XYZ file of C-alpha atoms in Angstrom:
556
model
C 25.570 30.188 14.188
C 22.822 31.034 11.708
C 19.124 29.813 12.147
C 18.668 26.454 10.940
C 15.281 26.410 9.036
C 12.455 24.106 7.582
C 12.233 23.581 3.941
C 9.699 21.085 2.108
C 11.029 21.058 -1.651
C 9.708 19.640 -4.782
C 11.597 18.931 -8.305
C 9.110 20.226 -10.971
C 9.370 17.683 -14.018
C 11.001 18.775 -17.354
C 8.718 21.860 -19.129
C 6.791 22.699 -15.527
C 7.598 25.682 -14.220
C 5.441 28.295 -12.371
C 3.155 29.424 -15.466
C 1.612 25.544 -15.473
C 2.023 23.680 -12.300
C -1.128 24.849 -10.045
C -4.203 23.446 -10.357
C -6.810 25.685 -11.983
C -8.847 26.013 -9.117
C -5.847 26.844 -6.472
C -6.471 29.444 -4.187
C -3.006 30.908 -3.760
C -2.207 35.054 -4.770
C 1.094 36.206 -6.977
C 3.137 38.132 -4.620
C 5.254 40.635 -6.687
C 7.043 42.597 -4.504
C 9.188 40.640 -1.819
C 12.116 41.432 -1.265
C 14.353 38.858 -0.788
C 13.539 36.319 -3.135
C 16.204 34.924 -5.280
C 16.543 35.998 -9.079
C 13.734 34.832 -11.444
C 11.876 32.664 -8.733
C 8.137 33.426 -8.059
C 6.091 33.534 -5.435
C 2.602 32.689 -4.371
C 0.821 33.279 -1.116
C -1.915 31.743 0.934
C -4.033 34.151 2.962
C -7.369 32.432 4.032
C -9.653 34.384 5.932
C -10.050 33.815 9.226
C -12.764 31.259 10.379
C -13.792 30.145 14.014
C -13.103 26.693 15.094
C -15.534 23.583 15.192
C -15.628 23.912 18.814
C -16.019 27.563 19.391
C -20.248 26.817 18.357
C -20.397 23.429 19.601
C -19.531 24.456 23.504
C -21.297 27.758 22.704
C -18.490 29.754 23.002
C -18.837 33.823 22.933
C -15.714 34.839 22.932
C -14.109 35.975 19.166
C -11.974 32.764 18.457
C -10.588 32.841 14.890
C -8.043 30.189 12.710
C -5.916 31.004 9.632
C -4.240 29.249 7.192
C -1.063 30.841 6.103
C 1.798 29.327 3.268
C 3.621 30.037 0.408
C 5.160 28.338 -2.742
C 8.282 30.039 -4.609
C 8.907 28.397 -7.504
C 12.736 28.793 -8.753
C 14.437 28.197 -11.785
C 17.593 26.348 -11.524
C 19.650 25.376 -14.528
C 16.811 23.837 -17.303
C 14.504 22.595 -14.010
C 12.341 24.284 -11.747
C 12.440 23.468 -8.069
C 8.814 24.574 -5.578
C 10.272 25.160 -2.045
C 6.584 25.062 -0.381
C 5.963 26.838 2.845
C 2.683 26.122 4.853
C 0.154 23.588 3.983
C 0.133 24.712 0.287
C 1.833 21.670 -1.709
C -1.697 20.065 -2.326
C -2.161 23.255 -5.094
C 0.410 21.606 -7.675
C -0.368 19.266 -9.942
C 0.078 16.050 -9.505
C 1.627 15.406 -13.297
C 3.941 18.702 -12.323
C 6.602 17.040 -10.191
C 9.183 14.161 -10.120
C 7.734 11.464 -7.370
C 10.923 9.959 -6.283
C 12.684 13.135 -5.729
C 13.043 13.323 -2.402
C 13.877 9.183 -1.362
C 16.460 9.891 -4.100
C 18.307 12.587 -2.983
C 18.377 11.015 0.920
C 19.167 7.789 -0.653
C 22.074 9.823 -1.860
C 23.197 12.435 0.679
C 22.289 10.297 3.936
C 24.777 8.393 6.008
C 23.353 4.633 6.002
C 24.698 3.996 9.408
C 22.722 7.080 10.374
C 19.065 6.590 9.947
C 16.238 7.514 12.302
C 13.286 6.604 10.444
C 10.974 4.767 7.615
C 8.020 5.020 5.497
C 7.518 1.707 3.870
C 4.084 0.987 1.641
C 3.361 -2.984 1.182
C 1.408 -2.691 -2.284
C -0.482 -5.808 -2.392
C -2.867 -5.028 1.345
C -1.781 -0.982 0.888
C -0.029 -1.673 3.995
C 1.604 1.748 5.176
C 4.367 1.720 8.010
C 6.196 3.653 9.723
C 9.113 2.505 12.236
C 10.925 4.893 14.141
C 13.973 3.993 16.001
C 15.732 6.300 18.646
C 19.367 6.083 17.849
C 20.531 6.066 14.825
C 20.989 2.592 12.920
C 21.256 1.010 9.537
C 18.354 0.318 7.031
C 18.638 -3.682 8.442
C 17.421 -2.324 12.065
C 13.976 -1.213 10.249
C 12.954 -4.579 9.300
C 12.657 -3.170 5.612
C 11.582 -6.489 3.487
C 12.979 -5.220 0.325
C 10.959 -7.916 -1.980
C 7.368 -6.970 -0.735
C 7.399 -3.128 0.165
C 8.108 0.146 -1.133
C 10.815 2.439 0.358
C 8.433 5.991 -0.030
C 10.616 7.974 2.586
C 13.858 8.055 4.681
C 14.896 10.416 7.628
C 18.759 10.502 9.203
C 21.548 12.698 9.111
C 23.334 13.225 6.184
C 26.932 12.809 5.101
C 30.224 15.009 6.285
C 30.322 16.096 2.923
C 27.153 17.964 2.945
C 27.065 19.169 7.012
C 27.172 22.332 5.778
C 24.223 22.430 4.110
C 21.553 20.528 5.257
C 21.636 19.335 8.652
C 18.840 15.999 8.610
C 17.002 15.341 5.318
C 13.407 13.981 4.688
C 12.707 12.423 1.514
C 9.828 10.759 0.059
C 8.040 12.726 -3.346
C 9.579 15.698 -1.322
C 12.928 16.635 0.536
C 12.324 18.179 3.875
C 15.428 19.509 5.293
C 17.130 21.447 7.873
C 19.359 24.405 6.408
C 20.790 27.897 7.556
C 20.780 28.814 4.222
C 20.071 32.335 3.259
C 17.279 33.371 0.471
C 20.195 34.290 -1.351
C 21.603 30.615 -1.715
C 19.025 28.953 -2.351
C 20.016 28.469 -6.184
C 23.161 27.024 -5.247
C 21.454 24.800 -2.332
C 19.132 23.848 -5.041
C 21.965 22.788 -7.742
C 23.509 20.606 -5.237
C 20.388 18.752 -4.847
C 19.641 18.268 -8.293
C 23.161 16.692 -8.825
C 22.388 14.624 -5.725
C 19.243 13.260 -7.875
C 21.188 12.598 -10.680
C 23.593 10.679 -8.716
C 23.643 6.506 -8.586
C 25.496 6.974 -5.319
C 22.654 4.993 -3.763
C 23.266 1.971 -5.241
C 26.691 1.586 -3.473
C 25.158 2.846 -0.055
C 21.628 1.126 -0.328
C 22.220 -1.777 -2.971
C 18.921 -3.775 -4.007
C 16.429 -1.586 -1.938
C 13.893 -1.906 -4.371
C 12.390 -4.353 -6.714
C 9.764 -2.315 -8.545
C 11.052 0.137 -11.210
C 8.974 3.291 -12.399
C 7.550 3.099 -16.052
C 8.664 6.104 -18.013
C 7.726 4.990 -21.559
C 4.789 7.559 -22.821
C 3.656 4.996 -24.801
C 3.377 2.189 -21.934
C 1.808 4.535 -19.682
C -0.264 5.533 -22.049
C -1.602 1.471 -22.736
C -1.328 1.031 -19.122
C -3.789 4.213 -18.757
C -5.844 2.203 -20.844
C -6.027 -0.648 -19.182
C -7.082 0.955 -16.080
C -9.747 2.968 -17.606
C -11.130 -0.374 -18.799
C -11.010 -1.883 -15.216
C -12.511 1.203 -14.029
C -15.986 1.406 -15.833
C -16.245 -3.010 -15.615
C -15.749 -2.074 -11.916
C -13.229 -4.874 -11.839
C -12.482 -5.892 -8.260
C -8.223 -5.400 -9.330
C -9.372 -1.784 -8.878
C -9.206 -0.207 -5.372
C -8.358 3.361 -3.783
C -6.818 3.738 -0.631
C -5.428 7.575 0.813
C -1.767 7.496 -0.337
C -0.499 8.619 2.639
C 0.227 7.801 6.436
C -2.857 9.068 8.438
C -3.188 10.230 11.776
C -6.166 8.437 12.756
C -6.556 10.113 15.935
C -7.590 13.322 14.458
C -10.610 11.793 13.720
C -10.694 12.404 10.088
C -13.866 11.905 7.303
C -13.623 11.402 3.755
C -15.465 13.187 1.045
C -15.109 13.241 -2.871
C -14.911 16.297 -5.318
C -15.102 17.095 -9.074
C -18.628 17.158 -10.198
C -20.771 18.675 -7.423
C -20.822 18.041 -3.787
C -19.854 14.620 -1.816
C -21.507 13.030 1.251
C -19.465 12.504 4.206
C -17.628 8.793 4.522
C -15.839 7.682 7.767
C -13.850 5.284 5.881
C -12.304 4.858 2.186
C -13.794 2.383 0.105
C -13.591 2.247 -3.671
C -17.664 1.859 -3.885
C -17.791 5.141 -2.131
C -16.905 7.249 -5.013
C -18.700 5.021 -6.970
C -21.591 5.974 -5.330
C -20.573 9.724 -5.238
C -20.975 9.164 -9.490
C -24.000 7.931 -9.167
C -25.533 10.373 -7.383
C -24.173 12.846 -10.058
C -25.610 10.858 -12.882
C -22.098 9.941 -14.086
C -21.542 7.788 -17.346
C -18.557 5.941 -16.343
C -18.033 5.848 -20.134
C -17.643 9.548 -19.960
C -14.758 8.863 -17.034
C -10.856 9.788 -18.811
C -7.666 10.063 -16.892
C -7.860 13.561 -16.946
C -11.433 13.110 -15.051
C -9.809 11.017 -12.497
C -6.617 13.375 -12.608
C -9.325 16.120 -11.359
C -12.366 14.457 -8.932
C -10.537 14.148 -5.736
C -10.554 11.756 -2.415
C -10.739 14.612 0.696
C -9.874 14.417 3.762
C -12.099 16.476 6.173
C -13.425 17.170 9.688
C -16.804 16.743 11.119
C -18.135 19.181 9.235
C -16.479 18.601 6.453
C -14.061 21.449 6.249
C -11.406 20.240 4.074
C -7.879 19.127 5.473
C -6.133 17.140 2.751
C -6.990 16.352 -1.040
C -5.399 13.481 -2.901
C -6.254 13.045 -6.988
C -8.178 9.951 -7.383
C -5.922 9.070 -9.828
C -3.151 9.175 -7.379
C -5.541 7.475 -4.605
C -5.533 4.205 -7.055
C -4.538 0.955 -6.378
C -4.106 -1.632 -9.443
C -2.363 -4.492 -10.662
C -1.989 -5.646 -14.565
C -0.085 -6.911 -17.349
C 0.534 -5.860 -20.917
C 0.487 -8.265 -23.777
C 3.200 -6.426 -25.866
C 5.094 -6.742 -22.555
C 5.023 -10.675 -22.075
C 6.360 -11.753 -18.296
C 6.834 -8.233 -16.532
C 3.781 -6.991 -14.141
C 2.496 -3.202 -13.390
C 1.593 -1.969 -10.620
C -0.231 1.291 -10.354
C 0.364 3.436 -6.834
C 0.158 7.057 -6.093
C -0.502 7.868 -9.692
C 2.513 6.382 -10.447
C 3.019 3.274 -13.026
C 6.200 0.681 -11.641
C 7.279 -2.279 -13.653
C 8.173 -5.320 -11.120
C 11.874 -6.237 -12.207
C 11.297 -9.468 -14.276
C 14.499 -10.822 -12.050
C 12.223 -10.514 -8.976
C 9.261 -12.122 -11.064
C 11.962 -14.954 -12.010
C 12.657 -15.404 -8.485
C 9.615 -15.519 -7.173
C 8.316 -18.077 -9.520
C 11.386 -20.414 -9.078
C 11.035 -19.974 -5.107
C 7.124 -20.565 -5.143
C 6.187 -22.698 -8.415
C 8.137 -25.953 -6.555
C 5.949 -25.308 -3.621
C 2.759 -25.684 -5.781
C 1.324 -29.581 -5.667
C -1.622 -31.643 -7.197
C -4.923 -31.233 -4.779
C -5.714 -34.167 -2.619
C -8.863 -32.258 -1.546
C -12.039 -33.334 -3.452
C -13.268 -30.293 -6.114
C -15.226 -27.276 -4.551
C -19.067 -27.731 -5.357
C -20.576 -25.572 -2.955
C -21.991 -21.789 -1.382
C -19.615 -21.391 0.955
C -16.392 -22.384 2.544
C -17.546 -23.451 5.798
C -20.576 -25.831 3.772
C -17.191 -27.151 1.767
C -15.208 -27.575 4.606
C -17.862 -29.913 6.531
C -18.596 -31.788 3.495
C -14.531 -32.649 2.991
C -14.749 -34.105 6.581
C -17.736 -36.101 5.890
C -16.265 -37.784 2.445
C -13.244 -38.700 4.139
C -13.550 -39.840 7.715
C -9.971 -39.391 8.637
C -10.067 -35.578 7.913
C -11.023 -33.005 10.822
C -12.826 -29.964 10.107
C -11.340 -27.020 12.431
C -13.267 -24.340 10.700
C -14.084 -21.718 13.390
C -13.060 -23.297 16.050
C -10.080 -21.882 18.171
C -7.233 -22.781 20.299
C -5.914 -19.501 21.632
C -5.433 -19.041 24.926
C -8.494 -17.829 27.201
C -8.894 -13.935 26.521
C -6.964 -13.929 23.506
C -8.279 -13.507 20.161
C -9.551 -16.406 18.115
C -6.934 -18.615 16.257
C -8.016 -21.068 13.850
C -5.726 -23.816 13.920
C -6.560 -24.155 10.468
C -9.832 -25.064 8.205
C -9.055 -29.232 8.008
C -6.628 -31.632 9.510
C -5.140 -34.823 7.563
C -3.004 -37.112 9.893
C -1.633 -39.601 7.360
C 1.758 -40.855 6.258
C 3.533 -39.807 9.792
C 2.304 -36.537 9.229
C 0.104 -33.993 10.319
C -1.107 -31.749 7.650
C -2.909 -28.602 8.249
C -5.298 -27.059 5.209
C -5.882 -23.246 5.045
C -8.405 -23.028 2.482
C -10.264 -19.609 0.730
C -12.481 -19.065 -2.086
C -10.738 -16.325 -3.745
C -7.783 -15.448 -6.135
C -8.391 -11.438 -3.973
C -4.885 -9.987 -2.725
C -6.462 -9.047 0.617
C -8.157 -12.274 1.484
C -5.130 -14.327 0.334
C -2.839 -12.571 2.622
C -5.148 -12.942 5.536
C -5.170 -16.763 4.637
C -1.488 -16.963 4.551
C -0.487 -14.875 7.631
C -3.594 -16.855 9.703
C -1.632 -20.069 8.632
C 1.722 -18.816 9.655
C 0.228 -17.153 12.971
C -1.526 -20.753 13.835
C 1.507 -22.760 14.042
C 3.500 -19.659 15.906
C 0.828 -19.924 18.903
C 1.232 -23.710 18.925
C 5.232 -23.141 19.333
C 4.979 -20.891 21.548
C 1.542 -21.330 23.943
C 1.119 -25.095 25.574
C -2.395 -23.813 26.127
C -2.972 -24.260 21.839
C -1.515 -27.317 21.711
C -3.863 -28.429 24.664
C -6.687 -26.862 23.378
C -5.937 -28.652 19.943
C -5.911 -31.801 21.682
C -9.288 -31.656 22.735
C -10.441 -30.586 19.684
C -9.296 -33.828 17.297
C -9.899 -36.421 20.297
C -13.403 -34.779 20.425
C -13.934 -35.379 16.348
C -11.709 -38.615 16.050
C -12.110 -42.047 16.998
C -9.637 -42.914 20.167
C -6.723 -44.858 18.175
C -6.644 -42.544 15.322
C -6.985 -39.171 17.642
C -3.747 -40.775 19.563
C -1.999 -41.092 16.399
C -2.846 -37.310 15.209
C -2.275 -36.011 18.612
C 1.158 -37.247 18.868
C 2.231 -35.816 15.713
C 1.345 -32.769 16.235
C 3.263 -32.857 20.051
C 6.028 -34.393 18.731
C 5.273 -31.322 15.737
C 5.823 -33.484 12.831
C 3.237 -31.580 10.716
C 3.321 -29.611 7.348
C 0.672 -26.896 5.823
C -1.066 -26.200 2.694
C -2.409 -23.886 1.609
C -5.750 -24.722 -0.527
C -6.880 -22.133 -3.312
C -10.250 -22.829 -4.693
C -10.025 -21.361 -8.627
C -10.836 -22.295 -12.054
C -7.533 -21.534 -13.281
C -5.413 -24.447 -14.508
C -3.068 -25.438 -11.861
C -0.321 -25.973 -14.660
C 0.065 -22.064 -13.917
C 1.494 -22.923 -10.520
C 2.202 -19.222 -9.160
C 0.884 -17.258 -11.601
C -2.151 -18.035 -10.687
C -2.079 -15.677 -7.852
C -1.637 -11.807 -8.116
C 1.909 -10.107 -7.730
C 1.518 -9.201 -4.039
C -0.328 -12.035 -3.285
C 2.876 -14.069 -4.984
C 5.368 -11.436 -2.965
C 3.141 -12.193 0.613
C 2.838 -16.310 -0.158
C 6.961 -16.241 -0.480
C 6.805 -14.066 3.081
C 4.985 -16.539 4.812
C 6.462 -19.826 3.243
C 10.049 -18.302 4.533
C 8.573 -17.523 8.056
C 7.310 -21.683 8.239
C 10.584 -22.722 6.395
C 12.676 -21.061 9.638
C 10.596 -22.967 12.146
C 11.198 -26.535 9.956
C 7.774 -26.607 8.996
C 6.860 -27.822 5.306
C 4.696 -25.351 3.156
C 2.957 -25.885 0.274
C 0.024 -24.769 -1.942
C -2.662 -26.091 -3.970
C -5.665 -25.116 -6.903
C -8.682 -27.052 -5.641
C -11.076 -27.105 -8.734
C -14.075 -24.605 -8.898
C -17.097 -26.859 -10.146
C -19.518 -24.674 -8.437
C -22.439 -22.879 -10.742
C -22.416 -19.941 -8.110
C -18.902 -18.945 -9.061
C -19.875 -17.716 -12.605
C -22.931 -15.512 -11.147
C -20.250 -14.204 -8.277
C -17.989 -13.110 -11.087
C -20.164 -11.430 -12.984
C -21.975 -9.773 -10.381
C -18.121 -8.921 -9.195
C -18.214 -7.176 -12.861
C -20.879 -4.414 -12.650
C -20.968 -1.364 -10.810
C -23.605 -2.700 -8.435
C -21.199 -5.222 -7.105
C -18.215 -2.376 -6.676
C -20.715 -0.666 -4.706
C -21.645 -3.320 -2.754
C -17.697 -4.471 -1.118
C -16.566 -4.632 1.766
C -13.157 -4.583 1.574
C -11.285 -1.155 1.444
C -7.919 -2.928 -0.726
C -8.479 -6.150 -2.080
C -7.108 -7.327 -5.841
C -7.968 -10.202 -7.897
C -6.497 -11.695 -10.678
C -9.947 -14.180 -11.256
């Protein structure tokens, strides 16, 4: 039996091929005389010169320790398309524009056995939420707990179909294919045509129907108003706008960040949008002078201690943002790994006529405050039957704090439980929905919460009414809302609130809806003169700078 052997491939786009597909500044040498490589195909080498390890000075090490870093890229022609089989750590040297980025999950999608899968990649775009689940026998895409209306399948691993056994053996495929093969330098045109045809295929949709929601945007001229769009959020320093590293990271190599393009970067040990803002600054940057193309070339890096460099991501591709178009009335965009996706507008249907019955009139009196916790005490004050909960906690002893929720209404044989936040932000909004969904969890499943609960209302209420409260929520005849301070009109019901945020309120109002538990949500009205001054601040570059939040989007 021949060798079975690695191969990471890419699909060069129509009109790339090997004269315009590297970077300018790529380090990589022509190699013109090997001599095995297939007809017409080219190939570039890495040869780095050998460097001593971190460690070698920091123990004080005398003995002649040296590193390399070897790889290769072979770029072959293959009907009217040009496949890069990448050898090495290399692949970061083509342009991100150069290649097709669904490549890879497409041809698995098509060649893999569904019944056969071993793993998933899954990005959740609304908290850049990356995942992997790994299962060890092989098992259907249903095992993986894939939510197909709030993530992003970016790769699949398994063994492929009989059909193709004798070619690949297990496939990888998320902007790449990674395979298994005993094919010989001289197949790998025909190795290559097969996969092409197995990206042209819809065979997917039979084996893998609905898997995702969001479609790519291939319209030049939408991409190019969408390009807009984002360049406009960009230099407001609009809080929509956030980077994250598009990729799964291995945060036990203990990796730094750094930022390239126009001179050299500090050292970051986390990603944060302000970050590169700052990195501008210190370059004396007009942020009017910022294009796509200037995005398409500064660079997020990942790097060592020293700040050797290990990975390097566009920061065009490292950007996360939501929007709409006016010419395209009712369908959302979503910007992720440099690539535009349209949200189905059957999905957006769906979601509205799941969520926009859950949305009620507030019963909450109008936010007027500096804070949440100054508007949560004054609710409980106006009305003497509500409870403020805010900070207090009813997990059990040595478990993290649980909020049972920010006020408590026991009125019309019910016990009602208000989750309230200041903020239309993706990030905080999911935080606020999965804290109300985790509350009533812990009081289902710990007596301890429910005890601690207890104490809690007979400790704020007076004796008859605290009996009354306390036996609804034993007897767990209680409902939740969740309360969104805004100045949006509440006629907008869901719309209000930003895709993801839309896509993770649906998530959570399913999870309360299996354990019989009412959910709704509510637009408290913003009368509060700080909100303006937050908003604009939340406009300049100063107040970019100045979050906290590595992925959080608005829609304020």
């Amino acid at each position: 039996m021949s060798k079975s052997r690695s191969f990471s491939i890419y699909l060069l786009k129509e009109g790339f091929d090997a004269t315009n597909s590297l970077r300018e500044e790529h380090v990589l040498e022509s190699e013109t005389n090997p001599q095995s490589l297939p007809d017409d195909a080219t190939l570039f080498v890495l040869d780095s010169a050998p460097r001593p390890p971190w460690w070698k000075f920091y123990f004080g090490i005398e003995k002649a320790l040296v590193q390399v870093s070897k790889g290769a890229l072979v770029f072959l022609p293959v009907e009217d398309r040009c496949f890069a089989l990448s050898f090495g750590h290399v692949s970061h040297n083509l342009l991100d524009t150069s290649y097709e980025y669904d490549f890879g999950l497409r041809v698995t999608l098509n060649s893999l056995d569904p019944r056969k899968l071993k793993s998933t990649d899954t990005l959740e775009p609304g908290a850049a939420k990356r995942q992997r689940t790994q299962l060890p026998i092989e098992s259907e895409l249903t095992f993986f707990d894939f939510d197909r209306d709030s993530s992003i399948l970016r790769s699949l691993t398994g063994k492929v179909r009989d059909e193709y056994k004798d070619l690949i053996r297990h496939a990888t495929g998320g902007t790449n294919l990674r395979i298994s093969t005993d094919v010989e330098a001289g197949a790998l045109v025909g190795l290559c045509e097969t996969l092409l045809e197995l990206y042209q295929s819809e065979e997917h949709k039979n084996a893998f129907p609905d898997i995702q929601n969001i479609i790519p945007v291939r319209d030049p001229a939408q991409i190019t108003a969408l390009n807009g769009k984002l360049l406009d959020a960009f230099r407001s320093g609009n809080p929509d706008l956030n980077i994250t590293v598009p990729e799964i990271i291995n945060y036990s190599d203990n990796l730094y960040v750094a930022f390239s393009g126009t001179g050299g970067s500090l050292i970051y040990d986390d990603v944060y949008i302000s970050r590169y803002y700052e990195y501008l600054d210190e370059h004396t940057v007009d942020l009017d002078a910022i294009g796509i193309e200037e995005l398409r070339h500064h660079a997020l890096l990942l790097t060592d201690e020293d700040g050797n460099g290990r990975d390097r991501y566009t920061i065009f591709k490292s950007l996360v943002f939501d929007t709409t178009l006016e010419e395209a009335q009712g369908e959302t965009f979503h910007l992720c790994e440099g690539n535009w996706y349209r949200i189905d507008d059957a999905y957006i249907a769906r979601l509205s006529a799941y969520l926009d019955p859950l949305c009620v009139d507030s019963d909450l009196p109008p936010y007027d405050h500096l804070s949440e916790g100054e508007y949560n005490q004054a609710a409980a004050v106006v009305n003497p039957g509500v409870v403020c909960l805010d900070t207090r906690s009813i997990s059990p002893d040595g478990h993290t704090a649980v909020e049972p929720c920010d006020l408590l209404v026991a009125r019309e044989n019910v016990a009602t439980f208000y989750h309230v936040k200041v903020s239309t932000l993706s990030a905080q909004l999911s935080h606020l929905f999965n804290q109300g969904v985790n509350a009533i969890e812990l009081m289902r499943l710990e007596p301890e919460a429910v005890d601690k609960l207890e104490a809690l209302l007979r400790q704020a209420l007076p004796e008859t009414d605290a009996d009354g409260a306390v036996d609804l929520v034993r007897s767990r005849q209680y409902a939740l809302v969740f309360g969104i301070v805004t100045r949006k009109d509440p006629a907008g019901r869901s719309l209000n609130l930003p895709l993801f945020s839309r896509i993770s309120l649906m998530r959570s109002m399913k999870a309360l809806q299996l354990m019989d538990v009412p959910g709704r949500v509510m637009f408290i009205a913003d009368q509060s003169q700080a909100a303006e001054g937050r908003k604009k601040k939340r406009k300049t570059r100063k107040s970019a700078a100045t979050a906290e939040e590595p992925h959080a989007e608005a829609a304020e």
